[in-house]
PDB file of C-alpha atoms in Angstrom:
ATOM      1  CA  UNK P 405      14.768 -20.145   2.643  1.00  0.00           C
ATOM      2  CA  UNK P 406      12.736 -16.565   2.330  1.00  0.00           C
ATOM      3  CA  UNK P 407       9.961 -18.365   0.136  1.00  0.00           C
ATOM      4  CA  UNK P 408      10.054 -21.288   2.648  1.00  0.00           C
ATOM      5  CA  UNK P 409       8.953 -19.151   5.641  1.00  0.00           C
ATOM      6  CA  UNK P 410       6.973 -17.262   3.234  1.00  0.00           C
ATOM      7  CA  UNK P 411       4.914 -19.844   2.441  1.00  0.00           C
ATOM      8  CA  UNK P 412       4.718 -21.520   6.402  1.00  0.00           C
ATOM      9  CA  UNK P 413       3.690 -17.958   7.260  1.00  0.00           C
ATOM     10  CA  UNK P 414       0.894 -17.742   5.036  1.00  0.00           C
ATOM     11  CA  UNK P 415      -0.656 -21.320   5.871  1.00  0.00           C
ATOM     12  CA  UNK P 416      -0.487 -20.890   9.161  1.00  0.00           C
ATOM     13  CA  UNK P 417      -1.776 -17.149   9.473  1.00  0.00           C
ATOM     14  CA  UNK P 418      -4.836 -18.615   6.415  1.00  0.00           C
ATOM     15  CA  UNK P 419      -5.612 -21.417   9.376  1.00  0.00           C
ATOM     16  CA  UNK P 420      -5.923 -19.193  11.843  1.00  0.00           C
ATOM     17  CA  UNK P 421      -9.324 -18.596  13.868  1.00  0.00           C
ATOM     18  CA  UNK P 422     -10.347 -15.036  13.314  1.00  0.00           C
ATOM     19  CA  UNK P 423     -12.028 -14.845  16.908  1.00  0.00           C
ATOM     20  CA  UNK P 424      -8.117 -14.717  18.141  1.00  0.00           C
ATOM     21  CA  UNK P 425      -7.743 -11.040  16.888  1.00  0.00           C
ATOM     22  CA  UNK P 426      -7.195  -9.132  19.761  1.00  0.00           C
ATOM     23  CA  UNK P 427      -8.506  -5.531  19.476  1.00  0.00           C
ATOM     24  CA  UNK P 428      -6.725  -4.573  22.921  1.00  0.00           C
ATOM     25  CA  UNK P 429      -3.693  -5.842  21.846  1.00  0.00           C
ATOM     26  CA  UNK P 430      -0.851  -4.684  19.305  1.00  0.00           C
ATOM     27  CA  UNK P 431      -2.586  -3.108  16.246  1.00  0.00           C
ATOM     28  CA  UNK P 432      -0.587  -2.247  13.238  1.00  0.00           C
ATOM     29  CA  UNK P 433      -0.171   1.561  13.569  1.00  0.00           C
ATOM     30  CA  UNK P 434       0.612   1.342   9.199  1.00  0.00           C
ATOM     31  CA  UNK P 435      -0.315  -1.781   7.287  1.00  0.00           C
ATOM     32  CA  UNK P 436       0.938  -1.531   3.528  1.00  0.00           C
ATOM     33  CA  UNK P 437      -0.759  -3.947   1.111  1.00  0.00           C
ATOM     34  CA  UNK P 438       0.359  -5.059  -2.193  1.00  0.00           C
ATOM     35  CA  UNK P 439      -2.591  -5.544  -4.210  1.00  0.00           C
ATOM     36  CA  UNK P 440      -1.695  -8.339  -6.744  1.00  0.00           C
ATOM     37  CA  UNK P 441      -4.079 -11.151  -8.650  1.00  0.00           C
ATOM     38  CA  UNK P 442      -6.703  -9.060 -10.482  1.00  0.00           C
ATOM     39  CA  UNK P 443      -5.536 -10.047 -14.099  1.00  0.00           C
ATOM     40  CA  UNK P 444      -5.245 -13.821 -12.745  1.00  0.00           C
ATOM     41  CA  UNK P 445      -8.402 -13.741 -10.688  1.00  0.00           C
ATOM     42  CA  UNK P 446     -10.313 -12.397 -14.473  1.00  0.00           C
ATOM     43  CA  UNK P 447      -8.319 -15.015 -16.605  1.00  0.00           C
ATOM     44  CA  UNK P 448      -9.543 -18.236 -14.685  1.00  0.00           C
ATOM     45  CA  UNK P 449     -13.061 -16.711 -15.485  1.00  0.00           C
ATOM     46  CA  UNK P 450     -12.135 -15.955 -18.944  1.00  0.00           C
ATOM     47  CA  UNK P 451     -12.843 -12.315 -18.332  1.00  0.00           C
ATOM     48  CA  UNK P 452     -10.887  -9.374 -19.916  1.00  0.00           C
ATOM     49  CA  UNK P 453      -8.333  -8.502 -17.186  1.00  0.00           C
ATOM     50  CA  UNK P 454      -9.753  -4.921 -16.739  1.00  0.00           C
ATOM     51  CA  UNK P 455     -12.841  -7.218 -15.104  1.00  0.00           C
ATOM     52  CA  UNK P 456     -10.364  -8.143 -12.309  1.00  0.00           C
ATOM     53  CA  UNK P 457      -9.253  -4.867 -11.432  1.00  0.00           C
ATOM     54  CA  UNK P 458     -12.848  -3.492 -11.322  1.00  0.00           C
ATOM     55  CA  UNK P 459     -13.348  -6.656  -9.152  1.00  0.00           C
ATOM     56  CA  UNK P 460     -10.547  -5.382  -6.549  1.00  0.00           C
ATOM     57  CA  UNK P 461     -11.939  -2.506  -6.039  1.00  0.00           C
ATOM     58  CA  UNK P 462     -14.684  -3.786  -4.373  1.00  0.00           C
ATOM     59  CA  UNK P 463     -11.733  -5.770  -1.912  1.00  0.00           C
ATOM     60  CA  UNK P 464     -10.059  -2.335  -1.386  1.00  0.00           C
ATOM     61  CA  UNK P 465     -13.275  -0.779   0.077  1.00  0.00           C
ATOM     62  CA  UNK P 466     -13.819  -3.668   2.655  1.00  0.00           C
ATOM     63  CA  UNK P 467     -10.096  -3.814   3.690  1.00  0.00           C
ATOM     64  CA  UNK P 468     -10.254   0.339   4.221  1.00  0.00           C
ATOM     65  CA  UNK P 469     -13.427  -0.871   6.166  1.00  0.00           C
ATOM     66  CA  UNK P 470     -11.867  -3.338   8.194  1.00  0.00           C
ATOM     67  CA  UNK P 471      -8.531  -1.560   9.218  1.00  0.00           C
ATOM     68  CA  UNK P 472     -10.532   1.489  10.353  1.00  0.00           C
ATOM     69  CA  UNK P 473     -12.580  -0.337  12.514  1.00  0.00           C
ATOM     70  CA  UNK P 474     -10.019  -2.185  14.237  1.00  0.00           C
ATOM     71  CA  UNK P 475      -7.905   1.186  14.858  1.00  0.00           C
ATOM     72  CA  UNK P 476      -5.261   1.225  11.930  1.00  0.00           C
ATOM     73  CA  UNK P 477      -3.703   4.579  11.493  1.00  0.00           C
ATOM     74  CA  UNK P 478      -2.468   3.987   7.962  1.00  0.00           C
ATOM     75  CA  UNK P 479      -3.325   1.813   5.307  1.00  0.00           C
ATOM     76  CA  UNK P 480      -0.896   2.141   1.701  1.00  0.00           C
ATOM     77  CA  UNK P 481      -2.026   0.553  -0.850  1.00  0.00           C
ATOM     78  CA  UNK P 482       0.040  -0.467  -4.008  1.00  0.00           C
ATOM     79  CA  UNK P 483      -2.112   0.854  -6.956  1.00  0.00           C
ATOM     80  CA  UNK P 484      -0.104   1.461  -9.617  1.00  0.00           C
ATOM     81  CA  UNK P 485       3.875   0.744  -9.835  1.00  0.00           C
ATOM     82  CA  UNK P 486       6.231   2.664 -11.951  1.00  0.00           C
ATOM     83  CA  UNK P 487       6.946  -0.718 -14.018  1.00  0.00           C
ATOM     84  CA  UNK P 488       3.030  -0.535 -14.625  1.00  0.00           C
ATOM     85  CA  UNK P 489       3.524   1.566 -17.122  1.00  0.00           C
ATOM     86  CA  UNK P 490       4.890  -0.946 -19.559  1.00  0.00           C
ATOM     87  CA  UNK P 491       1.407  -3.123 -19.643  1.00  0.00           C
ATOM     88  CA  UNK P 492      -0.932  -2.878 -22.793  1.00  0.00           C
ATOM     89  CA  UNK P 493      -2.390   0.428 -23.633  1.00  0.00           C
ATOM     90  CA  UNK P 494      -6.451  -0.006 -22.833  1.00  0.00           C
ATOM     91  CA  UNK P 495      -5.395  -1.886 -19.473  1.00  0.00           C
ATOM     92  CA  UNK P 496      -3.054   1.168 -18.617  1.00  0.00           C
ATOM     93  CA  UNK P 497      -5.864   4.079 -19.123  1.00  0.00           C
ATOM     94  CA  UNK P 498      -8.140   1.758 -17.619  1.00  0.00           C
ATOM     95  CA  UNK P 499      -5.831   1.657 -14.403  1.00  0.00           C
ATOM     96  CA  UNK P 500      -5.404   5.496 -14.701  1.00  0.00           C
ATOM     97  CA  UNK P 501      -9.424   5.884 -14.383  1.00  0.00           C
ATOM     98  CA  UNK P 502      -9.892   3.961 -11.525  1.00  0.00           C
ATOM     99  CA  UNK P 503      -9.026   6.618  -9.005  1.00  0.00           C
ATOM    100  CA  UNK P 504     -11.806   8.884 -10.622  1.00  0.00           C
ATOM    101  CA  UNK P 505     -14.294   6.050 -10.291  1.00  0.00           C
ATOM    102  CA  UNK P 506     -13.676   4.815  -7.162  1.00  0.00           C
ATOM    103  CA  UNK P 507     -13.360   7.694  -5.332  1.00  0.00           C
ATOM    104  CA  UNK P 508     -16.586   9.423  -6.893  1.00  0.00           C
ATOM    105  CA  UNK P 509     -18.865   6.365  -5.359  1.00  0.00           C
ATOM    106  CA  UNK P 510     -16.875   6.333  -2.140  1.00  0.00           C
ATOM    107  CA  UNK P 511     -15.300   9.881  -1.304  1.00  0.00           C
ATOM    108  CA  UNK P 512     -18.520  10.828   0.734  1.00  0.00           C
ATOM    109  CA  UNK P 513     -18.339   7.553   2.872  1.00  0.00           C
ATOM    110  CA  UNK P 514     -14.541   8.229   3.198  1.00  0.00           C
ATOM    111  CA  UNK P 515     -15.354  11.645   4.277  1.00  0.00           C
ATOM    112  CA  UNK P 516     -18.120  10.166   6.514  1.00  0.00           C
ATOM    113  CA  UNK P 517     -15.963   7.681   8.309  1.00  0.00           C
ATOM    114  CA  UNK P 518     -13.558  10.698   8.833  1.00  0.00           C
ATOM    115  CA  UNK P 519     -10.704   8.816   6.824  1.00  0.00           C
ATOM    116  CA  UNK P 520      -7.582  10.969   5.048  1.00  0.00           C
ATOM    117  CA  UNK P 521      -6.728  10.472   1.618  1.00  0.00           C
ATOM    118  CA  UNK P 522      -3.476  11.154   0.130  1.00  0.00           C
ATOM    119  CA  UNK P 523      -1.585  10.105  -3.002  1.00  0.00           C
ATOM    120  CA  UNK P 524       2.112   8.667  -2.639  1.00  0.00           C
ATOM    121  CA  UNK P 525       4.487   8.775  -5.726  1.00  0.00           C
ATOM    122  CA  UNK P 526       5.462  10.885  -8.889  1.00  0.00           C
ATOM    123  CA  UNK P 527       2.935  12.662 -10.340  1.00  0.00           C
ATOM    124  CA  UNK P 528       4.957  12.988 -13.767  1.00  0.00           C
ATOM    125  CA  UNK P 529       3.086  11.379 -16.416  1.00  0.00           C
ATOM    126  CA  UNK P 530      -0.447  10.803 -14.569  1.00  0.00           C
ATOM    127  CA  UNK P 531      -3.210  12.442 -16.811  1.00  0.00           C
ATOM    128  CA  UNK P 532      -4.785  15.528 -15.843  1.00  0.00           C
ATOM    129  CA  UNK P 533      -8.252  13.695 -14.430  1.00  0.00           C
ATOM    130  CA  UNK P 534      -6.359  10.923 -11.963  1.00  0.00           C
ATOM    131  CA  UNK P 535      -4.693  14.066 -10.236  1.00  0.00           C
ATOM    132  CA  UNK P 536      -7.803  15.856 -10.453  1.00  0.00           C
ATOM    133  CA  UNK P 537      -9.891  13.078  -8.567  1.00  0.00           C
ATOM    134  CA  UNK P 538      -6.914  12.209  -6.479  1.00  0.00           C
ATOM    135  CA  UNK P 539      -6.281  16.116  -5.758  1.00  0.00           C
ATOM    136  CA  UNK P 540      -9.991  16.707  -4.597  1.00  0.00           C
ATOM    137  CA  UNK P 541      -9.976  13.586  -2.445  1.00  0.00           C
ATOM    138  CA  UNK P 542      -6.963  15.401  -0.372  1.00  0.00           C
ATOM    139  CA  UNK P 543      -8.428  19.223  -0.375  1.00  0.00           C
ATOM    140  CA  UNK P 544     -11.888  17.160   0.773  1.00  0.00           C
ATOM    141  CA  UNK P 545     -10.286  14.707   3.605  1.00  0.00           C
ATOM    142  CA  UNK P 546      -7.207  17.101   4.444  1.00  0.00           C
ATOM    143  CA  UNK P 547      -8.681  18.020   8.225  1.00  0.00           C
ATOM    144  CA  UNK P 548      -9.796  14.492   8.670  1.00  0.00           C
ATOM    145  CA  UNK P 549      -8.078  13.067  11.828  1.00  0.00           C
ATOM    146  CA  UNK P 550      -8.750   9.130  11.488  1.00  0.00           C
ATOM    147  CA  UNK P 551      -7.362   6.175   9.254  1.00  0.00           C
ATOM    148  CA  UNK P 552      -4.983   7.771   6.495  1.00  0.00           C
ATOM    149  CA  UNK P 553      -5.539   6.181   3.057  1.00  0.00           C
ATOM    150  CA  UNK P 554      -2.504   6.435   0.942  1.00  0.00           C
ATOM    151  CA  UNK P 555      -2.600   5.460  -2.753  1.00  0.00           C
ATOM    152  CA  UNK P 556       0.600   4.508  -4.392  1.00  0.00           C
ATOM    153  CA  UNK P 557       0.211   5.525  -7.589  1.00  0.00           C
ATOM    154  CA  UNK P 558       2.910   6.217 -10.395  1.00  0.00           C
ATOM    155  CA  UNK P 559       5.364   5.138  -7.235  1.00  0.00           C
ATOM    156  CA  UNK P 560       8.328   3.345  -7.592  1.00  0.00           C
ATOM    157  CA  UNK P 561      10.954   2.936  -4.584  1.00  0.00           C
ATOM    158  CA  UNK P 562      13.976   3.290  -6.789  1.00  0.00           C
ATOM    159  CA  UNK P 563      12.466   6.265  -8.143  1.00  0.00           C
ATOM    160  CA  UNK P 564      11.818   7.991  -5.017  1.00  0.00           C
ATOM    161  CA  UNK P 565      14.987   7.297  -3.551  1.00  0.00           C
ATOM    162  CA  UNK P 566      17.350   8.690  -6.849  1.00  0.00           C
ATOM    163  CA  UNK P 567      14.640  11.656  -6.302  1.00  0.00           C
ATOM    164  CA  UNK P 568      15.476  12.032  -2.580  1.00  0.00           C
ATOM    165  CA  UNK P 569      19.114  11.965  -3.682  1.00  0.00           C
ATOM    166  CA  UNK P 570      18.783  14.425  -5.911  1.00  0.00           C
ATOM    167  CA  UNK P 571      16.927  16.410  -3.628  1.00  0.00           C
ATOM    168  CA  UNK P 572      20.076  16.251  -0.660  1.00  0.00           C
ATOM    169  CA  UNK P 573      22.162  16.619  -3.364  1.00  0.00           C
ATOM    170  CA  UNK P 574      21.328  19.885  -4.245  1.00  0.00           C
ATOM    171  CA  UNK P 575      20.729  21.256  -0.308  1.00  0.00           C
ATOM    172  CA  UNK P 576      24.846  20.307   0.159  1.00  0.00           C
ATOM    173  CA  UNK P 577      25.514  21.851  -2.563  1.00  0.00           C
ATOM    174  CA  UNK P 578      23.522  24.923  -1.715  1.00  0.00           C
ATOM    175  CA  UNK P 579      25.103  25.037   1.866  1.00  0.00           C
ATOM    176  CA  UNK P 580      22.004  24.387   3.425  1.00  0.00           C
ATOM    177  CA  UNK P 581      23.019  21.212   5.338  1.00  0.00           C
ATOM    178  CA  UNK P 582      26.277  19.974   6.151  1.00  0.00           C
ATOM    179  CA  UNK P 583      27.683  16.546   4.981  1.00  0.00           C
ATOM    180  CA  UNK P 584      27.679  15.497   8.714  1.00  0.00           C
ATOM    181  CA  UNK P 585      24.274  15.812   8.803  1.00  0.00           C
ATOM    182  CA  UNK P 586      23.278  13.448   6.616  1.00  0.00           C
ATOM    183  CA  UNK P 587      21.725  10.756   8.511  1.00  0.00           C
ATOM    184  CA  UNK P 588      18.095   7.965   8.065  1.00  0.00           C
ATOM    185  CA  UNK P 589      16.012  10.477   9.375  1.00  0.00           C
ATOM    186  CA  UNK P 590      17.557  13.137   6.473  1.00  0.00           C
ATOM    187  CA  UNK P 591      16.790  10.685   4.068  1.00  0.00           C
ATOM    188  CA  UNK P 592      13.193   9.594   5.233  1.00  0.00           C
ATOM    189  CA  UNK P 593      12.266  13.312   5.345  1.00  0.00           C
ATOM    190  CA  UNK P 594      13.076  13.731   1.391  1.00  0.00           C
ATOM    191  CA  UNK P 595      10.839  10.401   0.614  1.00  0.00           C
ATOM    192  CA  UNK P 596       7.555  10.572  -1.052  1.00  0.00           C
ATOM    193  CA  UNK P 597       6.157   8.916   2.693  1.00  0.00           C
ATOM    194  CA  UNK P 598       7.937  11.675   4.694  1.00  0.00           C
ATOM    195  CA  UNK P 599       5.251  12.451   7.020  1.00  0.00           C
ATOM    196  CA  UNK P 600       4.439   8.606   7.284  1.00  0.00           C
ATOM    197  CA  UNK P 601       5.349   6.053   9.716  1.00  0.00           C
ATOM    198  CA  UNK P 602       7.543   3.027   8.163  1.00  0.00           C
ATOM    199  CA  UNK P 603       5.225  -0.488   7.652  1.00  0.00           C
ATOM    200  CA  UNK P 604       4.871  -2.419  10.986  1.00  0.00           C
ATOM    201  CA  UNK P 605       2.791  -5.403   8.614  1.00  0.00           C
ATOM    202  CA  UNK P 606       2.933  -5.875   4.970  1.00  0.00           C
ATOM    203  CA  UNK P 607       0.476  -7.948   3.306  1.00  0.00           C
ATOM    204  CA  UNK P 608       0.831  -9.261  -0.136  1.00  0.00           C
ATOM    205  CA  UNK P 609      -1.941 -11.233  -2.178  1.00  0.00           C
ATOM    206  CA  UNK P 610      -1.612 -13.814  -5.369  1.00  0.00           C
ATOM    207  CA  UNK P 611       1.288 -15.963  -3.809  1.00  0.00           C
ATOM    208  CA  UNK P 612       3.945 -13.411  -5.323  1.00  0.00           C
ATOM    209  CA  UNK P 613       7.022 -13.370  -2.289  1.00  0.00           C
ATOM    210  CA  UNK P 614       8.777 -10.439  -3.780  1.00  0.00           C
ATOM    211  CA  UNK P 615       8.815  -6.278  -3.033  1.00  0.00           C
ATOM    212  CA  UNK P 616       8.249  -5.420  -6.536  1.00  0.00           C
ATOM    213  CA  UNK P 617      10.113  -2.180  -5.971  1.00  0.00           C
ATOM    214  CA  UNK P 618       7.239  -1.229  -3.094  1.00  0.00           C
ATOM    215  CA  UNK P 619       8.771   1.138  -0.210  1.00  0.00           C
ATOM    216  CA  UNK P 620      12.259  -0.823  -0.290  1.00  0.00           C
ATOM    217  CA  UNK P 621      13.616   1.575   2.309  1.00  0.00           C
ATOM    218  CA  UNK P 622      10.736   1.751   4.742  1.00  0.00           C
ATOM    219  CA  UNK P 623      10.145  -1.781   4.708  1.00  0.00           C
ATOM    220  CA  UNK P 624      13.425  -2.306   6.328  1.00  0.00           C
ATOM    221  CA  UNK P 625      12.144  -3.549   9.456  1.00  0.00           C
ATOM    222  CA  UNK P 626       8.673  -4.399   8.698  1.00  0.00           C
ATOM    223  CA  UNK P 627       6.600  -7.710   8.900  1.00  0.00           C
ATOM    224  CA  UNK P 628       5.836  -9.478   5.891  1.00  0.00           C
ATOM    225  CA  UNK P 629       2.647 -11.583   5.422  1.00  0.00           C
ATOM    226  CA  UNK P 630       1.955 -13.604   1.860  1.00  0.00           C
ATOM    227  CA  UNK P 631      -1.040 -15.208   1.130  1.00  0.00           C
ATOM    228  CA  UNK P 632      -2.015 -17.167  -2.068  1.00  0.00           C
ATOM    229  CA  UNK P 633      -5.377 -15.718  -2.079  1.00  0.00           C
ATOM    230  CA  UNK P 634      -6.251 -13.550  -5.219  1.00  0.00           C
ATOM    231  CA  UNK P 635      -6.869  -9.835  -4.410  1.00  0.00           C
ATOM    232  CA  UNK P 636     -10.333  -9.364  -5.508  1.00  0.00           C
ATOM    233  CA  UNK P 637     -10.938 -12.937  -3.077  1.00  0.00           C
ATOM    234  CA  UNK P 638      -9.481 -11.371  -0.693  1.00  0.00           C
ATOM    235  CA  UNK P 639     -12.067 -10.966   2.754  1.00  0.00           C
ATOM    236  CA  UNK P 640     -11.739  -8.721   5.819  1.00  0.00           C
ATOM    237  CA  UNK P 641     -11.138 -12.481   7.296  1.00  0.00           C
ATOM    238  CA  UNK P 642      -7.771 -12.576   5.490  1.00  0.00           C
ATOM    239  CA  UNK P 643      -6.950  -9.336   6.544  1.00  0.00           C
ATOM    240  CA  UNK P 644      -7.930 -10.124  10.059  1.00  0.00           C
ATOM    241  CA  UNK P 645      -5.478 -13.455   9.576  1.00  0.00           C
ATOM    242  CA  UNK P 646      -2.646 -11.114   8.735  1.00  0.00           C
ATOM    243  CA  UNK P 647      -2.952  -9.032  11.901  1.00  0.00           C
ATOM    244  CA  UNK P 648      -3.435 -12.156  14.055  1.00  0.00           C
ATOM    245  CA  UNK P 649      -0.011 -13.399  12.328  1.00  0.00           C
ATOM    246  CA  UNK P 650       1.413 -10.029  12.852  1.00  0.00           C
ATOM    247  CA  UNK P 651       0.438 -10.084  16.580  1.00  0.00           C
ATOM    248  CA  UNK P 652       1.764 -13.442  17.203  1.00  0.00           C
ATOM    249  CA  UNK P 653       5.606 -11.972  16.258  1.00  0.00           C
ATOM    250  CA  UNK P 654       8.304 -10.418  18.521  1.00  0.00           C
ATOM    251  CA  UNK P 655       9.675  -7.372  17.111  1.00  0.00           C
ATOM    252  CA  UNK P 656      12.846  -7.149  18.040  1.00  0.00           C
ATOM    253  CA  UNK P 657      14.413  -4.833  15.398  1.00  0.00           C
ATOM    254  CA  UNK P 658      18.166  -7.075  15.691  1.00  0.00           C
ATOM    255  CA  UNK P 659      17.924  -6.995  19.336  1.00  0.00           C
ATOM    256  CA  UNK P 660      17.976 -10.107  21.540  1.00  0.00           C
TER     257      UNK P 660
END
C-alpha cells in the first residue's frame, strides 16, 4: 500500500506544472533529501561509479540554489550513511574527499549567499581532512543567518538514537534529571539535529521508497516525496515538483 501511494505521489508531483509553485504560500521551513542514484546513473553510461557521485555534486549545488531562493530555512542532505561504510575501499575514500572538494569550489559562494553549513552525525572514524574541510565550512558560515546546509555524514539514525540513550542514561544516573522528566523534547535535545526543526518534506531520488536509517525519529510526521529520477538528473524543476506536491497536502499531524 506505502509503495502504491509512493509511486501515485511521484507521477503526479513529476506531471506537475512548475508555474503552480506558490512562493507566497506554504514553504518547507526544512526539506531533507536523500541523495540516491549516482552509482546507477554512472553504470548505464558505463562509467566507474565514483563518475556518478562527482556527477551529483553538481545536482547538490543547484538544489542548495533553488531552496534558498524560494525561502527554505534548512536543507539536510543524506551524504554518507553509517551502512556506507561497508562499500568497496576506493569508492569509500572517494566519498570521504568529496566534502574537501566541494566545499573548496563552493564555500565562498556559500559564504556569499549568506548560507550556514553544519555537519550532522558521528564524527568517529571520518579522516582527519573531511572534518577539517567540514570544520572550516562551520567556523567560516557560523554567523551566517540564511538557508542552513546540513551534511549528513557518518550519520546513522539508529546510531544517534542508542547515542542519545546513552547520553540520558548517564544524566539519571548522575541525578541531573529526574525519570519524570523524560519526555520527546528530552530526547530531541540529545539528537545529533538538536537545534534543528523536524522534516516538513522529504524528497528521495532513484525510485528507492525506503528511510534507509535517515532521521527515523524526526521524520515522524514529515511528508514524503519519491521520484524515479536519478540524483545527478535531478533539476531545480524536480525539486520545485516536490514542493508543489508538498503544498498540495493537509497536515494534519492525526487530527481531523
Amino acid at each position: 500500500m506505502l509503495e502504491h501511494l509512493a509511486r501515485k505521489w511521484s507521477r503526479k508531483a513529476q506531471q506537475a506544472n512548475t508555474t503552480e509553485l506558490d512562493l507566497s504560500g506554504q514553504i518547507p521551513h526544512h526539506v531533507a533529501v536523500i541523495m540516491d542514484g549516482n552509482g546507477r546513473w554512472a553504470k548505464k553510461r558505463n562509467l566507474p561509479r565514483v563518475a556518478g557521485h562527482r556527477a551529483g555534486m553538481k545536482t547538490v549545488k543547484e538544489v542548495v540554489k533553488a531552496a534558498d531562493e524560494i525561502g527554505v530555512q534548512y536543507l539536510t542532505m543524506y551524504a554518507f550513511s553509517t551502512e556506507n561504510w561497508k562499500r568497496p575501499r576506493d569508492e569509500v575514500d572517494f566519498l570521504m574527499r568529496l566534502p574537501q572538494e566541494f566545499l573548496s569550489t563552493e564555500l565562498e559562494e556559500l559564504v556569499e549567499r549568506n548560507v550556514r553549513v553544519r555537519m550532522v552525525g558521528s564524527r568517529e572514524q571520518l579522516p582527519p581532512y573531511t572534518i577539517q574541510a567540514l570544520e572550516t565550512a562551520e567556523h567560516r558560515t557560523r554567523n551566517n543567518t540564511g538557508l542552513q546546509l546540513n551534511f549528513a555524514l557518518n550519520y546513522g539514525a539508529r546510531k544517534e538514537i542508542v547515542e542519545a540513550v546513552k547520553d540520558i542514561a548517564a544524566r539519571l544516573q548522575a541525578g541531573e534529571i529526574d525519570l519524570e522528566q523524560l519526555n520527546e523534547d528530552v530526547i530531541s535535545r540529545h539528537l545529533y539535529t538538536s537545534e534543528i526543526p523536524d522534516p516538513d518534506l522529504l524528497i528521495r531520488t532513484s525510485g528507492e521508497i525506503r528511510l534507509s536509517n535517515f532521521m527515523l525519529w524526526q521524520l515522524a510526521y514529515t511528508e514524503l516525496w519519491f521520484t524515479e529520477v536519478l540524483w545527478p538528473d535531478f533539476t531545480r524543476e524536480h525539486f520545485y515538483q516536490a514542493i508543489v506536491e508538498y503544498q498540495g497536502r493537509a497536515r494534519r499531524y492525526g487530527a481531523v
